[in-house]
PDB file of C-alpha atoms in Angstrom:
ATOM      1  CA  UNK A  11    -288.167  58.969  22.577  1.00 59.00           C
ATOM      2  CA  UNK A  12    -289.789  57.011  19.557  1.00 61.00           C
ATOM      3  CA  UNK A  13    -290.083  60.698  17.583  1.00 67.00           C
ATOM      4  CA  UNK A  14    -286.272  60.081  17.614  1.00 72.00           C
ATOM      5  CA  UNK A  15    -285.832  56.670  17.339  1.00 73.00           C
ATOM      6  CA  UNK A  16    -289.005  56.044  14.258  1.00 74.00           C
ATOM      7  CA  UNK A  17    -287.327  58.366  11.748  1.00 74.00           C
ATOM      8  CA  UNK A  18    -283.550  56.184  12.755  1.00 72.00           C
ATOM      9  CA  UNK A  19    -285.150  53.058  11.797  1.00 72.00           C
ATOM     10  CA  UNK A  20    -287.318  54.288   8.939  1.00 71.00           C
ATOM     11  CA  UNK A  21    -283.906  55.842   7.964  1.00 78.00           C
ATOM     12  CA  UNK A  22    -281.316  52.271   8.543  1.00 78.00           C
ATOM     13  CA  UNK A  23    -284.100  49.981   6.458  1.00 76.00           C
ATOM     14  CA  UNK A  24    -284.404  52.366   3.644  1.00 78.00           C
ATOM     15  CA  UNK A  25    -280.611  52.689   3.625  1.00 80.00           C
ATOM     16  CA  UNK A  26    -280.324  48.819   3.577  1.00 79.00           C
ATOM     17  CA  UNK A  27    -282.864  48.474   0.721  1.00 79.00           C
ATOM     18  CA  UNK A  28    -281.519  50.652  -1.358  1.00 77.00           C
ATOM     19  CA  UNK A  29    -277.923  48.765  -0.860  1.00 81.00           C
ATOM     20  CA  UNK A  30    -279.323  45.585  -1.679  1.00 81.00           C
ATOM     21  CA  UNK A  31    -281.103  47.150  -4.833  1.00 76.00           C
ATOM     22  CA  UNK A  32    -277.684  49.005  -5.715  1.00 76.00           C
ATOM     23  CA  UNK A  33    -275.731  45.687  -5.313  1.00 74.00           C
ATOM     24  CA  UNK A  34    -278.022  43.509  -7.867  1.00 71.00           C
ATOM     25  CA  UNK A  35    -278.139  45.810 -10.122  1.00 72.00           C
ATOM     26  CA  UNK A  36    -274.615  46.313 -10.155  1.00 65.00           C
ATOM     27  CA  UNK A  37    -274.638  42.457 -10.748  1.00 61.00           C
ATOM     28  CA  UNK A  38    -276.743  42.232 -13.381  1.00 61.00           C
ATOM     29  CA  UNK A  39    -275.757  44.998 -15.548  1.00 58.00           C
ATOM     30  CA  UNK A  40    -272.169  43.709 -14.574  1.00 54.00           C
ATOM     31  CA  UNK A  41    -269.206  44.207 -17.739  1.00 53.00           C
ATOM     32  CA  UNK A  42    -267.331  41.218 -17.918  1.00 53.00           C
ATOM     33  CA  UNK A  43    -263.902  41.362 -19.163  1.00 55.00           C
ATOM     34  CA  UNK A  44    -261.941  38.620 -20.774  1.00 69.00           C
ATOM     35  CA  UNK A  45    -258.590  37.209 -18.570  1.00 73.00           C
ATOM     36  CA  UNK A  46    -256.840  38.411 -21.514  1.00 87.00           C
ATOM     37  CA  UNK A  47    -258.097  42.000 -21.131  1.00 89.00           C
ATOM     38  CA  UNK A  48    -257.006  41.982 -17.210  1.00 90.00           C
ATOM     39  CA  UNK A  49    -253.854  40.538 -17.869  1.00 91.00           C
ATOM     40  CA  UNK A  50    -253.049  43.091 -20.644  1.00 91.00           C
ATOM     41  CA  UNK A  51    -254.198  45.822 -17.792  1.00 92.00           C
ATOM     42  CA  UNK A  52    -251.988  44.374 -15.467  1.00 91.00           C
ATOM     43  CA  UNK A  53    -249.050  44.734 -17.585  1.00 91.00           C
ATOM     44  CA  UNK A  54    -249.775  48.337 -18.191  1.00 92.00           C
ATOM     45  CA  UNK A  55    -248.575  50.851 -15.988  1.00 89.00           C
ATOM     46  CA  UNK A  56    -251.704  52.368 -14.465  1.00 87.00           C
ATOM     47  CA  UNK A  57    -250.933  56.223 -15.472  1.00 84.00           C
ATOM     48  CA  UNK A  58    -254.116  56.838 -17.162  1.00 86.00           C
ATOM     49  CA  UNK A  59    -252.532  59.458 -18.753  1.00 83.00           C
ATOM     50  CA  UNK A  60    -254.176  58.881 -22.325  1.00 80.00           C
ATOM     51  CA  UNK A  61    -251.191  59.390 -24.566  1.00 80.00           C
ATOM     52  CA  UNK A  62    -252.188  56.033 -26.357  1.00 83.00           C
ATOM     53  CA  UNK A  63    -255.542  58.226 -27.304  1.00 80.00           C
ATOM     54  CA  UNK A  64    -257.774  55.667 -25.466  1.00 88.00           C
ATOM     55  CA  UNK A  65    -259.713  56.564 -21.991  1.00 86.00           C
ATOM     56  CA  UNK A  66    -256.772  55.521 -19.328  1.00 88.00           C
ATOM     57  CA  UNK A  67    -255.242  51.948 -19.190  1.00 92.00           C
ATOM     58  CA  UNK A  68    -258.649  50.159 -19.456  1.00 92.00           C
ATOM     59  CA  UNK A  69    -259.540  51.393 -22.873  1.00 91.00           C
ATOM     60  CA  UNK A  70    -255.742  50.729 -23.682  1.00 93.00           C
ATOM     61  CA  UNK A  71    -255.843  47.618 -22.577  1.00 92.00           C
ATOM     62  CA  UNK A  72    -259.520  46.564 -23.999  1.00 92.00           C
ATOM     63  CA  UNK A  73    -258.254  47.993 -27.508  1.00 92.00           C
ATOM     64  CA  UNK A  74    -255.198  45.190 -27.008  1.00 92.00           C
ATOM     65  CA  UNK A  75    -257.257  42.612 -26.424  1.00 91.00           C
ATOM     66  CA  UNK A  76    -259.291  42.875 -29.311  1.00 90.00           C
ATOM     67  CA  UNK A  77    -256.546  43.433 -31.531  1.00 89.00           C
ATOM     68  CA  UNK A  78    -258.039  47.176 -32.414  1.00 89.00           C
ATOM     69  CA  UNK A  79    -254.742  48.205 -30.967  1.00 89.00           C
ATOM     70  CA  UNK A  80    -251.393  46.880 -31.130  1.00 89.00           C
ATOM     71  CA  UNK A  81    -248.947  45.428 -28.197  1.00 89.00           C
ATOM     72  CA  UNK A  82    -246.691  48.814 -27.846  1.00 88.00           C
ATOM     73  CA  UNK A  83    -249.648  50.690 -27.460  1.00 88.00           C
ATOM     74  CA  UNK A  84    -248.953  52.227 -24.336  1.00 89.00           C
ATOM     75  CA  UNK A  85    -245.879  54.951 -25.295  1.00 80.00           C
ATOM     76  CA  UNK A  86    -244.900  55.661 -22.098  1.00 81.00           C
ATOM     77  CA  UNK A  87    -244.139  51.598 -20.503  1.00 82.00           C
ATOM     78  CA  UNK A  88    -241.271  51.841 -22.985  1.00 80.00           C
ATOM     79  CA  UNK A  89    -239.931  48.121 -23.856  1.00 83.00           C
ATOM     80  CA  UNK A  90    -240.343  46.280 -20.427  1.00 86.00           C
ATOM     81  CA  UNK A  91    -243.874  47.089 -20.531  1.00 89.00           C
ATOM     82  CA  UNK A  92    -244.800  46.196 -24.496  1.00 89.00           C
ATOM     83  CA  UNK A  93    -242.866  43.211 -23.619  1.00 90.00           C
ATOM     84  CA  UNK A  94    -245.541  42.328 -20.740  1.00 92.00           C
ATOM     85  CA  UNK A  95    -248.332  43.336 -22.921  1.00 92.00           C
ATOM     86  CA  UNK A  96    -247.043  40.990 -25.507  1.00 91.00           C
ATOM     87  CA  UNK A  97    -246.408  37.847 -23.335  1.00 91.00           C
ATOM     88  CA  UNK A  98    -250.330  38.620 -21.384  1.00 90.00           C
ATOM     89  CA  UNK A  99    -250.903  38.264 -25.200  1.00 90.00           C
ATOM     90  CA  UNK A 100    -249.223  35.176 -26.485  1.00 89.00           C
ATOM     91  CA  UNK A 101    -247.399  37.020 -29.213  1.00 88.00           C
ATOM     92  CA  UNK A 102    -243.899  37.854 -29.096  1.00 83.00           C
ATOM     93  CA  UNK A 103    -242.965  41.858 -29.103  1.00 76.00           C
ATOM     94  CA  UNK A 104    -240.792  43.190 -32.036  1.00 71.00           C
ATOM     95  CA  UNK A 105    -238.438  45.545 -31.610  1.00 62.00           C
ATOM     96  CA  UNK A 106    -239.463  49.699 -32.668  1.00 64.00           C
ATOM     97  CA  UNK A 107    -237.302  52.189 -31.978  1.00 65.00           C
ATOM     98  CA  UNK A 108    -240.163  54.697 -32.571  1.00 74.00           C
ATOM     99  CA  UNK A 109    -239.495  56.847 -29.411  1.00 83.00           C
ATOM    100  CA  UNK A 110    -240.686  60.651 -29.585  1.00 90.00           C
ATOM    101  CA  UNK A 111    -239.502  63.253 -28.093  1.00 93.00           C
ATOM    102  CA  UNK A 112    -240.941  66.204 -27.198  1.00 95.00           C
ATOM    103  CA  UNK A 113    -238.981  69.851 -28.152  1.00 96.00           C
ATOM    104  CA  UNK A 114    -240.023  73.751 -27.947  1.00 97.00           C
ATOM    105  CA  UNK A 115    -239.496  75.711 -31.016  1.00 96.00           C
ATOM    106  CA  UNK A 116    -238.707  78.830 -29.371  1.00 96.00           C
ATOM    107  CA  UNK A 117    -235.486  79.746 -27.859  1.00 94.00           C
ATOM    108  CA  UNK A 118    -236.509  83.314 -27.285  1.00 94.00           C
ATOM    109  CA  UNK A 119    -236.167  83.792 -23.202  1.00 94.00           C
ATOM    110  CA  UNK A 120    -236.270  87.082 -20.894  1.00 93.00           C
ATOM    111  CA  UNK A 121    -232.823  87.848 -22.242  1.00 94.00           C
ATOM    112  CA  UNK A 122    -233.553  87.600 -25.671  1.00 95.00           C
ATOM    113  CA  UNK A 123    -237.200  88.156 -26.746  1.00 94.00           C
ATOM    114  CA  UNK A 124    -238.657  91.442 -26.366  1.00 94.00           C
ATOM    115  CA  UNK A 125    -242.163  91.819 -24.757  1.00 92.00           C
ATOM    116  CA  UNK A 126    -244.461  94.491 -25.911  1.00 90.00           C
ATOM    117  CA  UNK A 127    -245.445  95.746 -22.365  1.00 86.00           C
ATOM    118  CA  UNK A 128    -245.285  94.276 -18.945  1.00 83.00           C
ATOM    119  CA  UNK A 129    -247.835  91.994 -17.585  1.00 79.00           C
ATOM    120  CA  UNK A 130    -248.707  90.993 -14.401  1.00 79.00           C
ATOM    121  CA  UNK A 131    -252.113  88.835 -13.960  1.00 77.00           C
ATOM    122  CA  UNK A 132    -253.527  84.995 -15.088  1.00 79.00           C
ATOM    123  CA  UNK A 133    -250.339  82.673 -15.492  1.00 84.00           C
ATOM    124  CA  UNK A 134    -251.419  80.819 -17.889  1.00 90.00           C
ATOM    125  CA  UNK A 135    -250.733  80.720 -21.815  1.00 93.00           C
ATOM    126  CA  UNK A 136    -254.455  80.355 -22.785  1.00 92.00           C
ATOM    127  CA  UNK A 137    -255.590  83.064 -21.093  1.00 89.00           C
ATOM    128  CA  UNK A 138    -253.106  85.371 -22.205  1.00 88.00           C
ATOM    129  CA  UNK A 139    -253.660  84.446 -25.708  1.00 89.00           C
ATOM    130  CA  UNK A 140    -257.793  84.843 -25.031  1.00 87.00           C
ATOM    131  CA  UNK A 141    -257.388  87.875 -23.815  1.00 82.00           C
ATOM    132  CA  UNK A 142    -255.011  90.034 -25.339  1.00 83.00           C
ATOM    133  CA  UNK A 143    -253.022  88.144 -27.365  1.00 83.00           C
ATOM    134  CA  UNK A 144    -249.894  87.137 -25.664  1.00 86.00           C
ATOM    135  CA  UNK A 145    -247.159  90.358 -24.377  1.00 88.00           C
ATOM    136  CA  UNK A 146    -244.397  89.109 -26.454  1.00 90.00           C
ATOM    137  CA  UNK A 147    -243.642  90.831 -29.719  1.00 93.00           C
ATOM    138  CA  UNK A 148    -243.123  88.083 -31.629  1.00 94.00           C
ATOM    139  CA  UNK A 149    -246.088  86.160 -32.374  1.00 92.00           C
ATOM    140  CA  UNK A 150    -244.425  82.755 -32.286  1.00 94.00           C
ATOM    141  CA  UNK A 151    -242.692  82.583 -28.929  1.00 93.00           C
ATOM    142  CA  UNK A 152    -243.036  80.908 -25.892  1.00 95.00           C
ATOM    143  CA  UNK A 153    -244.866  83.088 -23.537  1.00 94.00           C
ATOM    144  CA  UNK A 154    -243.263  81.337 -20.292  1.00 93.00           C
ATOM    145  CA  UNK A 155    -246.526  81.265 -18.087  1.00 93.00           C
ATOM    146  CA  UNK A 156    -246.054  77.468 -17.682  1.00 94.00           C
ATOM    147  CA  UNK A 157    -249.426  75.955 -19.124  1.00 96.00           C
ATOM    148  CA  UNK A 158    -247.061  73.062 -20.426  1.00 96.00           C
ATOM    149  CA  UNK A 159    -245.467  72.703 -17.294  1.00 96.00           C
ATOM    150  CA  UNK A 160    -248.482  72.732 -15.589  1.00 95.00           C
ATOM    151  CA  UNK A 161    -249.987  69.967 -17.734  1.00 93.00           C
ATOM    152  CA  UNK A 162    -247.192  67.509 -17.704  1.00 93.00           C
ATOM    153  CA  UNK A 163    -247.680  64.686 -15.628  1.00 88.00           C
ATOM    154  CA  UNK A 164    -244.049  63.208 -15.887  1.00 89.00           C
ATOM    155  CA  UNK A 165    -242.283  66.440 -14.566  1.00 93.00           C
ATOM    156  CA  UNK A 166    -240.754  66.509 -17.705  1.00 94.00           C
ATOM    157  CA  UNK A 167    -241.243  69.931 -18.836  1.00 97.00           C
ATOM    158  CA  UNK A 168    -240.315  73.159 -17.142  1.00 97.00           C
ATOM    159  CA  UNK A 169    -240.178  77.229 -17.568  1.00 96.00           C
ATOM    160  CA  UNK A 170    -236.267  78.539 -17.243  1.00 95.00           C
ATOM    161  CA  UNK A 171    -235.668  82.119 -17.627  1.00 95.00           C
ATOM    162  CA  UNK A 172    -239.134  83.163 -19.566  1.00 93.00           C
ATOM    163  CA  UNK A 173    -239.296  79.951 -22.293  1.00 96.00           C
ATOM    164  CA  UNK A 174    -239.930  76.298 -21.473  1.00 97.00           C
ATOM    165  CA  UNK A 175    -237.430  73.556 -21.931  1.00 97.00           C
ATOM    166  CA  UNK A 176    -237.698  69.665 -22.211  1.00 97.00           C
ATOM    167  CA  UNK A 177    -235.852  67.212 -20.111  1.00 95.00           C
ATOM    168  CA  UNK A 178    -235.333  64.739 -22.510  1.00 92.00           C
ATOM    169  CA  UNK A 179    -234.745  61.542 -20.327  1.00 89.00           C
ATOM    170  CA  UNK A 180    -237.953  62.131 -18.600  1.00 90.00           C
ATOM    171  CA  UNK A 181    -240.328  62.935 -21.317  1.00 92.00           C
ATOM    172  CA  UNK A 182    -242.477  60.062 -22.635  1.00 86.00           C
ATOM    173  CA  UNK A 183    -244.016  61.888 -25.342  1.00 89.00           C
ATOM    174  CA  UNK A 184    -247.256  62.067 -23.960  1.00 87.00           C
ATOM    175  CA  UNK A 185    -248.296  64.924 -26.323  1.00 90.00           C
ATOM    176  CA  UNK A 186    -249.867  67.082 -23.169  1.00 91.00           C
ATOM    177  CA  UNK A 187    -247.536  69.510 -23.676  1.00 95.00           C
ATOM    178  CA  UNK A 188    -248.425  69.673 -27.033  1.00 95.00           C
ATOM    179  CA  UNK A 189    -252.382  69.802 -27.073  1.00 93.00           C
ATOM    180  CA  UNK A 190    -251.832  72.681 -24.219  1.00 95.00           C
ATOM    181  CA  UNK A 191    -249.507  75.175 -26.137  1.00 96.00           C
ATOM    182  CA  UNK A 192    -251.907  77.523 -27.563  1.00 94.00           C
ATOM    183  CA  UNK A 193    -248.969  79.035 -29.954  1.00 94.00           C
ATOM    184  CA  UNK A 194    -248.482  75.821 -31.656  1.00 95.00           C
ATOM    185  CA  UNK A 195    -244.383  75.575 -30.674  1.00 96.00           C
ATOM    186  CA  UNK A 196    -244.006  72.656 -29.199  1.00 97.00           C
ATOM    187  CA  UNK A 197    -243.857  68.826 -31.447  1.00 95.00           C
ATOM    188  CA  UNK A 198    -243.072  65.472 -30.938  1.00 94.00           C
ATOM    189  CA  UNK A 199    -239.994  64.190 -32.671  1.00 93.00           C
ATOM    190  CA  UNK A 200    -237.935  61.413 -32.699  1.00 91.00           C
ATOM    191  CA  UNK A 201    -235.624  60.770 -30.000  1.00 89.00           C
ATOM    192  CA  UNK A 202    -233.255  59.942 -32.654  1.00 89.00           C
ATOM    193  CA  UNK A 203    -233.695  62.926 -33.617  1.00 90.00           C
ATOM    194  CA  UNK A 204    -229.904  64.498 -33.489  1.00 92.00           C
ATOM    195  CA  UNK A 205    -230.657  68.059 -33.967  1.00 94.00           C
ATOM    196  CA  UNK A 206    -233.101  70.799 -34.117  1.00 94.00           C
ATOM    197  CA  UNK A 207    -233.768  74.547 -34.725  1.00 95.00           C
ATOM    198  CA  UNK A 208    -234.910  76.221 -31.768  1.00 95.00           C
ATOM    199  CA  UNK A 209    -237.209  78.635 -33.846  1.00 96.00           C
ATOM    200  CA  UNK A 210    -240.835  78.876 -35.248  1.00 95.00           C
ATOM    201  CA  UNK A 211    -240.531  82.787 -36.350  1.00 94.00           C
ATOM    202  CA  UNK A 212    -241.637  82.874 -40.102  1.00 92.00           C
ATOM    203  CA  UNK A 213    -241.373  86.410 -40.762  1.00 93.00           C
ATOM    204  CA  UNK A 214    -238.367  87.858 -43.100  1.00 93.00           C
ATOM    205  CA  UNK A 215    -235.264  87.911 -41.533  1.00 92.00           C
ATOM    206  CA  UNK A 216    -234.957  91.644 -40.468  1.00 92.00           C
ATOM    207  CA  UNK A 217    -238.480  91.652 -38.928  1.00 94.00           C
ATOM    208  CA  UNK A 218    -237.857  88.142 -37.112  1.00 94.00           C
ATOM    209  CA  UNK A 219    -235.010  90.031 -35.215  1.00 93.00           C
ATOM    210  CA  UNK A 220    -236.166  92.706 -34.452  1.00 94.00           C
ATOM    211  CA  UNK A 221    -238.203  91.357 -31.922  1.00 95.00           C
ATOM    212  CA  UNK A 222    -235.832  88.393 -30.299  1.00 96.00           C
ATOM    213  CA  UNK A 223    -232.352  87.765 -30.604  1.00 95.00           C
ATOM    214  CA  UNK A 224    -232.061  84.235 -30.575  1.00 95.00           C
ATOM    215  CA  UNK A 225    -234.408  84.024 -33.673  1.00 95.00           C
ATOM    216  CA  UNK A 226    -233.452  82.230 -36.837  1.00 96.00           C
ATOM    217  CA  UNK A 227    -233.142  84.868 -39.508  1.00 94.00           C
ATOM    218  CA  UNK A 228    -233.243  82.786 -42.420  1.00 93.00           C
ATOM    219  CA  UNK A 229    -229.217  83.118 -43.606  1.00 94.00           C
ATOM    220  CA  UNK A 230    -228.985  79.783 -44.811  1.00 94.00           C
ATOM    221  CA  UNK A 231    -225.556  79.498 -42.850  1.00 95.00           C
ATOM    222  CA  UNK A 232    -226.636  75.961 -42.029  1.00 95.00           C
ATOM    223  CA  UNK A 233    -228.260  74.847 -45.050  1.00 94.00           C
ATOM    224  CA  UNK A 234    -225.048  76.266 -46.624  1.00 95.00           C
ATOM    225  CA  UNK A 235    -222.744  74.055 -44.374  1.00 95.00           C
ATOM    226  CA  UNK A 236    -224.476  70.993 -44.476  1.00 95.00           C
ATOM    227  CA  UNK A 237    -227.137  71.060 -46.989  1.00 94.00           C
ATOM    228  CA  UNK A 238    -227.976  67.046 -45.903  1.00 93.00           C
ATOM    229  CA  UNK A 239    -228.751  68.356 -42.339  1.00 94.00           C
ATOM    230  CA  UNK A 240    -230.722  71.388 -43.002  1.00 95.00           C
ATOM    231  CA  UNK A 241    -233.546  73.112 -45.603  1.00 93.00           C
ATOM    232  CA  UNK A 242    -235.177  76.453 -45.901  1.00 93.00           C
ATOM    233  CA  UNK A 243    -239.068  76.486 -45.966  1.00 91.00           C
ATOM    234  CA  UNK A 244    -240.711  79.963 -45.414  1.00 87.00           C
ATOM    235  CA  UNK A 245    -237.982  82.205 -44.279  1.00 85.00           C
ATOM    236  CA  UNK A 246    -237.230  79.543 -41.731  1.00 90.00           C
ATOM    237  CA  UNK A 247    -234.054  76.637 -41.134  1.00 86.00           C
ATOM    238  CA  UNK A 248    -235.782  73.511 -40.852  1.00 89.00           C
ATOM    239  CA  UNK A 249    -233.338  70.016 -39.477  1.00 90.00           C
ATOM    240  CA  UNK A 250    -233.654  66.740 -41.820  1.00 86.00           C
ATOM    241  CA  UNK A 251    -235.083  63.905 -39.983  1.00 80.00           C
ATOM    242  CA  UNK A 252    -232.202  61.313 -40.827  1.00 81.00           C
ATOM    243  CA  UNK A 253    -230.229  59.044 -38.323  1.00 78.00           C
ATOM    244  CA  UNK A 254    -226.986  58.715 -41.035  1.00 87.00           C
ATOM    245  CA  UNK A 255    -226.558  62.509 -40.278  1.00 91.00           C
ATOM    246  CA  UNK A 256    -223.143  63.427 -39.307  1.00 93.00           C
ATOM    247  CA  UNK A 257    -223.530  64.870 -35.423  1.00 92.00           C
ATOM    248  CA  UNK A 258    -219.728  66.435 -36.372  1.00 94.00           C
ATOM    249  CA  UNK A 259    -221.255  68.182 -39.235  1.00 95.00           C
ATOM    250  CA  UNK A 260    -224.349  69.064 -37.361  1.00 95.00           C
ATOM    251  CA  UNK A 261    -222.410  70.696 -34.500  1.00 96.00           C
ATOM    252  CA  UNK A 262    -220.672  72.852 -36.930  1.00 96.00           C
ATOM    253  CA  UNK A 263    -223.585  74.019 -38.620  1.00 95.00           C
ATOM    254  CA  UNK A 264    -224.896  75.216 -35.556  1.00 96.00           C
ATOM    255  CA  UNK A 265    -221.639  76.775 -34.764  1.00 96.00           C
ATOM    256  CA  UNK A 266    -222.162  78.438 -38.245  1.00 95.00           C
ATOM    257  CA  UNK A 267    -225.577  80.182 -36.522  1.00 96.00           C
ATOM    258  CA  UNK A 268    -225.218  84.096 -35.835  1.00 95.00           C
ATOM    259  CA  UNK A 269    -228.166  83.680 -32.701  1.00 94.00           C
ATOM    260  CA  UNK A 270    -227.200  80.436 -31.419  1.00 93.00           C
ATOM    261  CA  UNK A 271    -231.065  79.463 -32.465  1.00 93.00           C
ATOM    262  CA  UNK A 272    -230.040  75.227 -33.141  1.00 95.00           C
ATOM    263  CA  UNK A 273    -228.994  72.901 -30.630  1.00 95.00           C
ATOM    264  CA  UNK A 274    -227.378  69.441 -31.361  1.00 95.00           C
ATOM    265  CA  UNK A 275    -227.919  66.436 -28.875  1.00 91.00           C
ATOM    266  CA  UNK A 276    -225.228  63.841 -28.165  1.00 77.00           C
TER     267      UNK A 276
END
């Protein structure tokens, strides 16, 4: 009976020291944070999600404090929560409309972009692109395995018919969806922003559709139609960033496209 009960008793003090050892060191190597810093973390909206480009809310929020970052910090709290930051803060919160967006450059889906051979294995954009290269023909489409999708923490993204699509009234601009697309198609914009071409094919014309119908073939039929809302840069349409464009104007440029490759939001 003591073989047993020695090695429980040897085993409940040692557990017990080591607790008390644990708990003043924890003590004395203790962080303390301001009530500034905890009020500023309080006001932030605990999604760690890192868009602000500090570790989770309690770098944000330490960053605030010491003034290294500023009140609207966080970019997904939206107004209500810059607002908080601002009064934890004792400053008063200005107004910036500065809200992004995020879009996908590619509007080539299963209907429209041509793959180069089927492919059945690893769903997942990086790997394809590690290991062979992607299966679509052109080089600058979405190749619909759902890495973005998969990375978005807001729901915000999702893969319809072979190319992924934004949902613009839940995206926060995160930039997730951007650091994960290993072709380089997706950006953040503004929200503002009142249209955009749905393309990031570079190649002439001719070759660009050849491999997807729904690419932008460089005709200048928009730039031609409204030269304000549109510009040519490397055999590719390119929208104008400007609020005082005419959405009227805009709409019929893009009505003007032979492969429906620009869209125009309301």
């Amino acid at each position: 009976m003591n073989e047993i009960l020695l090695p429980v008793v040897v085993l409940g003090v040692l557990g017990f020291l080591f607790a008390t050892l644990l708990g003043l060191i924890s003590s004395k190597f203790k962080v303390e944070t301001s009530v500034t810093e905890e009020e500023v973390r309080n006001a932030l909206p605990g999604a760690n999600c890192g868009a602000c480009g500090y570790p989770g809310c309690d770098g944000c929020a330490a960053a605030i404090a010491k003034g290294e970052a500023p009140v609207d910090a966080c970019v997904i709290g939206g107004p209500s929560t810059t607002a908080n930051v601002a009064k934890a803060m004792g400053v008063e919160a200005v107004a910036n409309d500065n809200r992004q967006v995020a879009v996908v450059k590619c509007n080539g889906d299963c209907d429209s972009a041509k793959d180069m051979f089927e492919y059945s294995g690893l769903t997942d954009c990086r790997a394809q692109i590690a290991l062979f290269g992607g299966k679509k023909e052109c080089n600058y489409g979405c190749l619909g395995c759902g890495t973005c999708e998969n990375t978005c923490p807001f729901d915000a993204i999702h893969v319809h018919n072979g190319v992924a699509k934004v949902d613009r009234n839940k995206c926060v601009a995160c930039g997730k969806c951007v650091a994960a697309c290993p072709k380089d198609i997706i950006s953040l914009v503004p929200y503002s922003q009142k249209a955009v071409v749905l393309c990031s094919n570079q190649e002439k014309g001719k070759d660009a559709r050849k491999k997807c119908d729904k690419a932008c073939i460089a005709c200048t039929l928009c730039a031609k139609t409204y030269p304000e809302g549109f510009e040519m840069k490397k055999n590719l349409s390119e929208e104008v960033i400007n609020n005082d464009l005419d959405p009227e104007l805009l709409q019929q440029a893009a009505d003007k496209c032979p492969n429906s490759c620009i869209e125009v939001f309301n």
